[in-house]
Amino acid sequence: MDGNGRWATKRFLPRVAGHKKGVDSLRACVRQCGERGVKVLTVFAFSSENWSRPPEEVSGLMELLAVALSREVPHLKAEGVRIHFVGDRSALSEKVRAGLLQAEAATAGNTHLLFNICFNYGGRWDIAQAAARLAERGEPITERSLDAAMSLSHVPDPDLVIRTGGEQRISNFLLWQAAYSELYFSDKLWPDFDAAALDEAIADFARRERRFGRTSEQLQPATAKKAA
């Protein structure tokens, strides 16, 4: 969800104002995904690299998270959304950690949409923590065991990864899980990413051929092969 700060700067507002507007866009996106039948939505809310931003912006983001949790969780619960936070919680304050646990507990029974929020998360951290967990247990490190130890092992790998803001990189997001994801880059800043932009991304995804290492001919239905 890239571009909150630039959205605010263009309007001569503090960067935190852009993050507040970004929360509004996120609220709408969650609802829109649920309406379109998306079962799992994973967003990058705060990366492990974001600690290097100006202290006032970091503290503003932490305060915004606390406010957003108290305001949004009741609505998400009513809409059948289950919240799951992903990331290293050890660096977070006790207050923030408690808020994450409360949000997860309040929505634990919901099944309409699983909403993963990556907070203090990094793809390299995820791989490293999975390997460390296996080593601590004395288990062999294989593709299968690493996959099971990842912080997102509770959901399938993402079909589509969308990045807003005009940048064309994944910035340490879902490095393991996105091995075969389709990538979509939008020039829209995140606060401007609306329902039409989401539909455009989904339509672009629907036009792609996903081969997973196979050839186009192997993907053709058996009836099409016979007709040929």
mmCIF file of C-alpha atoms in Angstrom:
data_model
loop_
_atom_site.group_PDB
_atom_site.id
_atom_site.type_symbol
_atom_site.label_atom_id
_atom_site.label_comp_id
_atom_site.label_asym_id
_atom_site.label_seq_id
_atom_site.Cartn_x
_atom_site.Cartn_y
_atom_site.Cartn_z
ATOM 1 C CA MET A 1 0.000 0.000 0.000
ATOM 2 C CA ASP A 2 2.543 2.546 -1.200
ATOM 3 C CA GLY A 3 2.167 6.295 -1.646
ATOM 4 C CA ASN A 4 0.522 7.609 1.526
ATOM 5 C CA GLY A 5 3.342 10.022 2.292
ATOM 6 C CA ARG A 6 3.587 11.305 -1.268
ATOM 7 C CA TRP A 7 -0.191 11.764 -1.386
ATOM 8 C CA ALA A 8 0.036 14.020 1.683
ATOM 9 C CA THR A 9 3.113 15.910 0.459
ATOM 10 C CA LYS A 10 1.387 16.774 -2.819
ATOM 11 C CA ARG A 11 -1.344 18.421 -0.720
ATOM 12 C CA PHE A 12 1.090 20.194 1.644
ATOM 13 C CA LEU A 13 -0.063 17.995 4.532
ATOM 14 C CA PRO A 14 2.031 16.092 7.115
ATOM 15 C CA ARG A 15 2.857 12.535 6.070
ATOM 16 C CA VAL A 16 0.730 11.098 8.875
ATOM 17 C CA ALA A 17 -2.317 12.685 7.203
ATOM 18 C CA GLY A 18 -1.585 10.497 4.202
ATOM 19 C CA HIS A 19 -1.461 7.413 6.396
ATOM 20 C CA LYS A 20 -4.839 8.353 7.893
ATOM 21 C CA LYS A 21 -6.265 8.650 4.387
ATOM 22 C CA GLY A 22 -4.652 5.313 3.601
ATOM 23 C CA VAL A 23 -6.641 3.698 6.412
ATOM 24 C CA ASP A 24 -9.832 4.914 4.712
ATOM 25 C CA SER A 25 -8.695 3.301 1.449
ATOM 26 C CA LEU A 26 -7.861 0.093 3.275
ATOM 27 C CA ARG A 27 -11.283 -0.023 4.900
ATOM 28 C CA ALA A 28 -12.895 0.310 1.479
ATOM 29 C CA CYS A 29 -10.565 -2.278 -0.067
ATOM 30 C CA VAL A 30 -11.402 -4.875 2.570
ATOM 31 C CA ARG A 31 -15.103 -4.392 1.892
ATOM 32 C CA GLN A 32 -14.603 -4.489 -1.876
ATOM 33 C CA CYS A 33 -12.545 -7.678 -1.718
ATOM 34 C CA GLY A 34 -15.248 -9.337 0.360
ATOM 35 C CA GLU A 35 -17.887 -8.283 -2.166
ATOM 36 C CA ARG A 36 -15.820 -9.770 -5.015
ATOM 37 C CA GLY A 37 -15.375 -13.159 -3.398
ATOM 38 C CA VAL A 38 -11.760 -12.756 -2.338
ATOM 39 C CA LYS A 39 -11.155 -15.116 0.588
ATOM 40 C CA VAL A 40 -7.683 -13.962 1.714
ATOM 41 C CA LEU A 41 -6.335 -10.399 1.701
ATOM 42 C CA THR A 42 -2.793 -9.727 2.931
ATOM 43 C CA VAL A 43 -1.537 -6.140 3.260
ATOM 44 C CA PHE A 44 1.878 -4.647 4.052
ATOM 45 C CA ALA A 45 1.115 -2.122 6.784
ATOM 46 C CA PHE A 46 4.552 -1.578 8.377
ATOM 47 C CA SER A 47 7.817 -3.117 7.239
ATOM 48 C CA SER A 48 10.821 -3.939 9.389
ATOM 49 C CA GLU A 49 12.673 -1.237 7.411
ATOM 50 C CA ASN A 50 10.101 1.449 8.289
ATOM 51 C CA TRP A 51 11.710 1.950 11.727
ATOM 52 C CA SER A 52 14.337 4.047 9.914
ATOM 53 C CA ARG A 53 11.738 6.693 9.002
ATOM 54 C CA PRO A 54 11.565 9.977 10.975
ATOM 55 C CA PRO A 55 10.661 9.268 14.634
ATOM 56 C CA GLU A 56 7.548 11.466 14.488
ATOM 57 C CA GLU A 57 6.237 9.461 11.528
ATOM 58 C CA VAL A 58 6.903 6.130 13.258
ATOM 59 C CA SER A 59 5.186 7.261 16.462
ATOM 60 C CA GLY A 60 2.313 8.615 14.389
ATOM 61 C CA LEU A 61 1.914 5.258 12.680
ATOM 62 C CA MET A 62 1.848 3.456 16.020
ATOM 63 C CA GLU A 63 -0.795 5.825 17.328
ATOM 64 C CA LEU A 64 -2.775 5.446 14.118
ATOM 65 C CA LEU A 65 -2.705 1.667 14.504
ATOM 66 C CA ALA A 66 -4.121 1.921 18.025
ATOM 67 C CA VAL A 67 -6.896 4.272 16.900
ATOM 68 C CA ALA A 68 -7.692 2.171 13.828
ATOM 69 C CA LEU A 69 -7.975 -1.001 15.899
ATOM 70 C CA SER A 70 -10.427 0.510 18.354
ATOM 71 C CA ARG A 71 -12.507 2.049 15.561
ATOM 72 C CA GLU A 72 -12.404 -0.605 12.843
ATOM 73 C CA VAL A 73 -12.412 -3.963 14.634
ATOM 74 C CA PRO A 74 -16.118 -3.846 15.604
ATOM 75 C CA HIS A 75 -17.067 -3.128 11.971
ATOM 76 C CA LEU A 76 -14.786 -5.860 10.620
ATOM 77 C CA LYS A 77 -16.194 -8.308 13.143
ATOM 78 C CA ALA A 78 -19.748 -7.491 12.024
ATOM 79 C CA GLU A 79 -18.756 -7.987 8.375
ATOM 80 C CA GLY A 80 -17.352 -11.481 9.009
ATOM 81 C CA VAL A 81 -13.694 -10.503 8.615
ATOM 82 C CA ARG A 82 -11.074 -12.395 10.596
ATOM 83 C CA ILE A 83 -7.955 -10.381 11.453
ATOM 84 C CA HIS A 84 -4.535 -12.003 11.660
ATOM 85 C CA PHE A 85 -1.369 -9.996 12.337
ATOM 86 C CA VAL A 86 1.887 -11.212 10.818
ATOM 87 C CA GLY A 87 5.333 -10.019 11.842
ATOM 88 C CA ASP A 88 7.842 -9.680 14.665
ATOM 89 C CA ARG A 89 5.970 -8.485 17.729
ATOM 90 C CA SER A 90 8.999 -8.404 20.038
ATOM 91 C CA ALA A 91 9.912 -4.828 19.042
ATOM 92 C CA LEU A 92 6.389 -3.512 19.612
ATOM 93 C CA SER A 93 5.188 -1.908 22.818
ATOM 94 C CA GLU A 94 3.113 -3.891 25.278
ATOM 95 C CA LYS A 95 0.120 -1.694 24.459
ATOM 96 C CA VAL A 96 0.389 -2.383 20.741
ATOM 97 C CA ARG A 97 0.897 -6.125 21.281
ATOM 98 C CA ALA A 98 -2.185 -6.243 23.495
ATOM 99 C CA GLY A 99 -4.208 -4.444 20.828
ATOM 100 C CA LEU A 100 -3.176 -6.960 18.179
ATOM 101 C CA LEU A 101 -4.161 -9.890 20.380
ATOM 102 C CA GLN A 102 -7.519 -8.333 21.220
ATOM 103 C CA ALA A 103 -8.308 -7.712 17.551
ATOM 104 C CA GLU A 104 -7.437 -11.304 16.649
ATOM 105 C CA ALA A 105 -9.471 -12.718 19.517
ATOM 106 C CA ALA A 106 -12.508 -10.557 18.738
ATOM 107 C CA THR A 107 -12.677 -11.763 15.126
ATOM 108 C CA ALA A 108 -11.411 -15.337 15.566
ATOM 109 C CA GLY A 109 -14.743 -16.928 14.661
ATOM 110 C CA ASN A 110 -15.252 -15.088 11.362
ATOM 111 C CA THR A 111 -14.970 -16.873 8.008
ATOM 112 C CA HIS A 112 -16.083 -14.428 5.273
ATOM 113 C CA LEU A 113 -12.599 -12.991 4.642
ATOM 114 C CA LEU A 114 -9.227 -13.676 6.253
ATOM 115 C CA PHE A 115 -7.423 -10.349 6.585
ATOM 116 C CA ASN A 116 -3.667 -10.685 7.171
ATOM 117 C CA ILE A 117 -1.978 -7.468 8.302
ATOM 118 C CA CYS A 118 1.811 -7.589 7.980
ATOM 119 C CA PHE A 119 3.128 -5.293 10.711
ATOM 120 C CA ASN A 120 6.846 -5.061 11.533
ATOM 121 C CA TYR A 121 7.243 -7.679 8.837
ATOM 122 C CA GLY A 122 9.906 -8.446 6.251
ATOM 123 C CA GLY A 123 10.237 -11.333 3.815
ATOM 124 C CA ARG A 124 13.823 -12.016 4.850
ATOM 125 C CA TRP A 125 12.821 -11.951 8.516
ATOM 126 C CA ASP A 126 10.114 -14.498 7.761
ATOM 127 C CA ILE A 127 12.519 -16.921 6.086
ATOM 128 C CA ALA A 128 15.109 -16.463 8.846
ATOM 129 C CA GLN A 129 12.611 -17.004 11.665
ATOM 130 C CA ALA A 130 11.265 -20.124 9.968
ATOM 131 C CA ALA A 131 14.779 -21.571 9.615
ATOM 132 C CA ALA A 132 15.623 -20.676 13.223
ATOM 133 C CA ARG A 133 12.443 -22.326 14.463
ATOM 134 C CA LEU A 134 13.262 -25.538 12.621
ATOM 135 C CA ALA A 135 16.863 -25.505 13.842
ATOM 136 C CA GLU A 136 15.713 -25.010 17.432
ATOM 137 C CA ARG A 137 13.465 -28.048 17.098
ATOM 138 C CA GLY A 138 16.220 -30.070 15.428
ATOM 139 C CA GLU A 139 14.134 -30.582 12.294
ATOM 140 C CA PRO A 140 15.635 -30.883 8.797
ATOM 141 C CA ILE A 141 15.392 -27.699 6.765
ATOM 142 C CA THR A 142 13.643 -28.506 3.489
ATOM 143 C CA GLU A 143 11.295 -26.591 1.200
ATOM 144 C CA ARG A 144 8.327 -28.330 2.782
ATOM 145 C CA SER A 145 9.412 -27.784 6.402
ATOM 146 C CA LEU A 146 10.334 -24.152 5.746
ATOM 147 C CA ASP A 147 6.983 -23.542 4.109
ATOM 148 C CA ALA A 148 5.194 -24.970 7.147
ATOM 149 C CA ALA A 149 7.221 -22.758 9.501
ATOM 150 C CA MET A 150 6.511 -19.508 7.653
ATOM 151 C CA SER A 151 4.355 -16.873 9.338
ATOM 152 C CA LEU A 152 1.730 -17.193 6.583
ATOM 153 C CA SER A 153 1.562 -20.979 6.536
ATOM 154 C CA HIS A 154 -2.105 -20.734 7.546
ATOM 155 C CA VAL A 155 -3.098 -19.490 4.058
ATOM 156 C CA PRO A 156 -2.296 -20.478 0.449
ATOM 157 C CA ASP A 157 0.366 -18.538 -1.424
ATOM 158 C CA PRO A 158 -1.060 -15.342 -2.973
ATOM 159 C CA ASP A 159 -2.362 -15.494 -6.542
ATOM 160 C CA LEU A 160 -1.925 -11.773 -7.108
ATOM 161 C CA VAL A 161 0.407 -9.186 -5.551
ATOM 162 C CA ILE A 162 -0.577 -5.552 -6.146
ATOM 163 C CA ARG A 163 1.782 -2.653 -5.487
ATOM 164 C CA THR A 164 0.553 0.916 -5.723
ATOM 165 C CA GLY A 165 2.508 4.160 -5.935
ATOM 166 C CA GLY A 166 4.326 3.633 -9.233
ATOM 167 C CA GLU A 167 7.268 1.662 -7.811
ATOM 168 C CA GLN A 168 8.046 -1.648 -9.543
ATOM 169 C CA ARG A 169 9.571 -3.809 -6.859
ATOM 170 C CA ILE A 170 8.246 -5.963 -4.021
ATOM 171 C CA SER A 171 10.405 -4.384 -1.276
ATOM 172 C CA ASN A 172 10.947 -7.444 0.915
ATOM 173 C CA PHE A 173 7.266 -8.445 0.874
ATOM 174 C CA LEU A 174 6.282 -12.136 0.770
ATOM 175 C CA LEU A 175 9.624 -13.193 -0.740
ATOM 176 C CA TRP A 176 8.913 -16.875 -0.145
ATOM 177 C CA GLN A 177 5.178 -16.882 -0.729
ATOM 178 C CA ALA A 178 5.193 -14.825 -3.954
ATOM 179 C CA ALA A 179 7.388 -17.255 -5.917
ATOM 180 C CA TYR A 180 4.598 -17.859 -8.456
ATOM 181 C CA SER A 181 2.326 -14.901 -7.759
ATOM 182 C CA GLU A 182 1.275 -12.602 -10.566
ATOM 183 C CA LEU A 183 2.637 -9.087 -10.003
ATOM 184 C CA TYR A 184 0.626 -5.971 -10.771
ATOM 185 C CA PHE A 185 1.956 -2.433 -10.454
ATOM 186 C CA SER A 186 -0.330 0.591 -10.291
ATOM 187 C CA ASP A 187 0.726 4.221 -10.665
ATOM 188 C CA LYS A 188 -2.044 5.265 -8.286
ATOM 189 C CA LEU A 189 -0.982 6.348 -4.824
ATOM 190 C CA TRP A 190 -2.610 4.127 -2.215
ATOM 191 C CA PRO A 191 -5.181 6.707 -0.972
ATOM 192 C CA ASP A 192 -6.418 6.962 -4.582
ATOM 193 C CA PHE A 193 -6.642 3.200 -5.151
ATOM 194 C CA ASP A 194 -10.411 2.759 -5.408
ATOM 195 C CA ALA A 195 -12.876 0.058 -6.497
ATOM 196 C CA ALA A 196 -12.266 0.788 -10.192
ATOM 197 C CA ALA A 197 -8.515 0.358 -9.711
ATOM 198 C CA LEU A 198 -9.075 -2.925 -7.869
ATOM 199 C CA ASP A 199 -11.323 -4.200 -10.651
ATOM 200 C CA GLU A 200 -8.703 -3.222 -13.230
ATOM 201 C CA ALA A 201 -6.064 -5.229 -11.349
ATOM 202 C CA ILE A 202 -8.343 -8.262 -11.078
ATOM 203 C CA ALA A 203 -9.262 -8.042 -14.766
ATOM 204 C CA ASP A 204 -5.585 -7.891 -15.724
ATOM 205 C CA PHE A 205 -4.923 -10.952 -13.568
ATOM 206 C CA ALA A 206 -7.795 -12.844 -15.216
ATOM 207 C CA ARG A 207 -6.213 -12.348 -18.646
ATOM 208 C CA ARG A 208 -2.922 -13.942 -17.669
ATOM 209 C CA GLU A 209 -1.907 -17.531 -18.313
ATOM 210 C CA ARG A 210 -0.484 -19.154 -15.195
ATOM 211 C CA ARG A 211 1.734 -22.066 -16.242
ATOM 212 C CA PHE A 212 3.664 -22.894 -13.039
ATOM 213 C CA GLY A 213 6.544 -24.285 -15.099
ATOM 214 C CA ARG A 214 4.396 -26.077 -17.665
ATOM 215 C CA THR A 215 3.791 -25.195 -21.309
ATOM 216 C CA SER A 216 0.694 -23.541 -22.747
ATOM 217 C CA GLU A 217 -0.171 -26.788 -24.525
ATOM 218 C CA GLN A 218 -0.206 -28.692 -21.257
ATOM 219 C CA LEU A 219 -2.780 -26.271 -19.865
ATOM 220 C CA GLN A 220 -5.269 -26.819 -22.686
ATOM 221 C CA PRO A 221 -8.393 -28.797 -21.696
ATOM 222 C CA ALA A 222 -8.477 -32.377 -22.948
ATOM 223 C CA THR A 223 -11.413 -31.565 -25.240
ATOM 224 C CA ALA A 224 -9.435 -28.793 -26.918
ATOM 225 C CA LYS A 225 -6.521 -31.169 -27.538
ATOM 226 C CA LYS A 226 -8.830 -33.723 -29.162
ATOM 227 C CA ALA A 227 -10.392 -31.095 -31.387
ATOM 228 C CA ALA A 228 -6.956 -29.963 -32.530
#
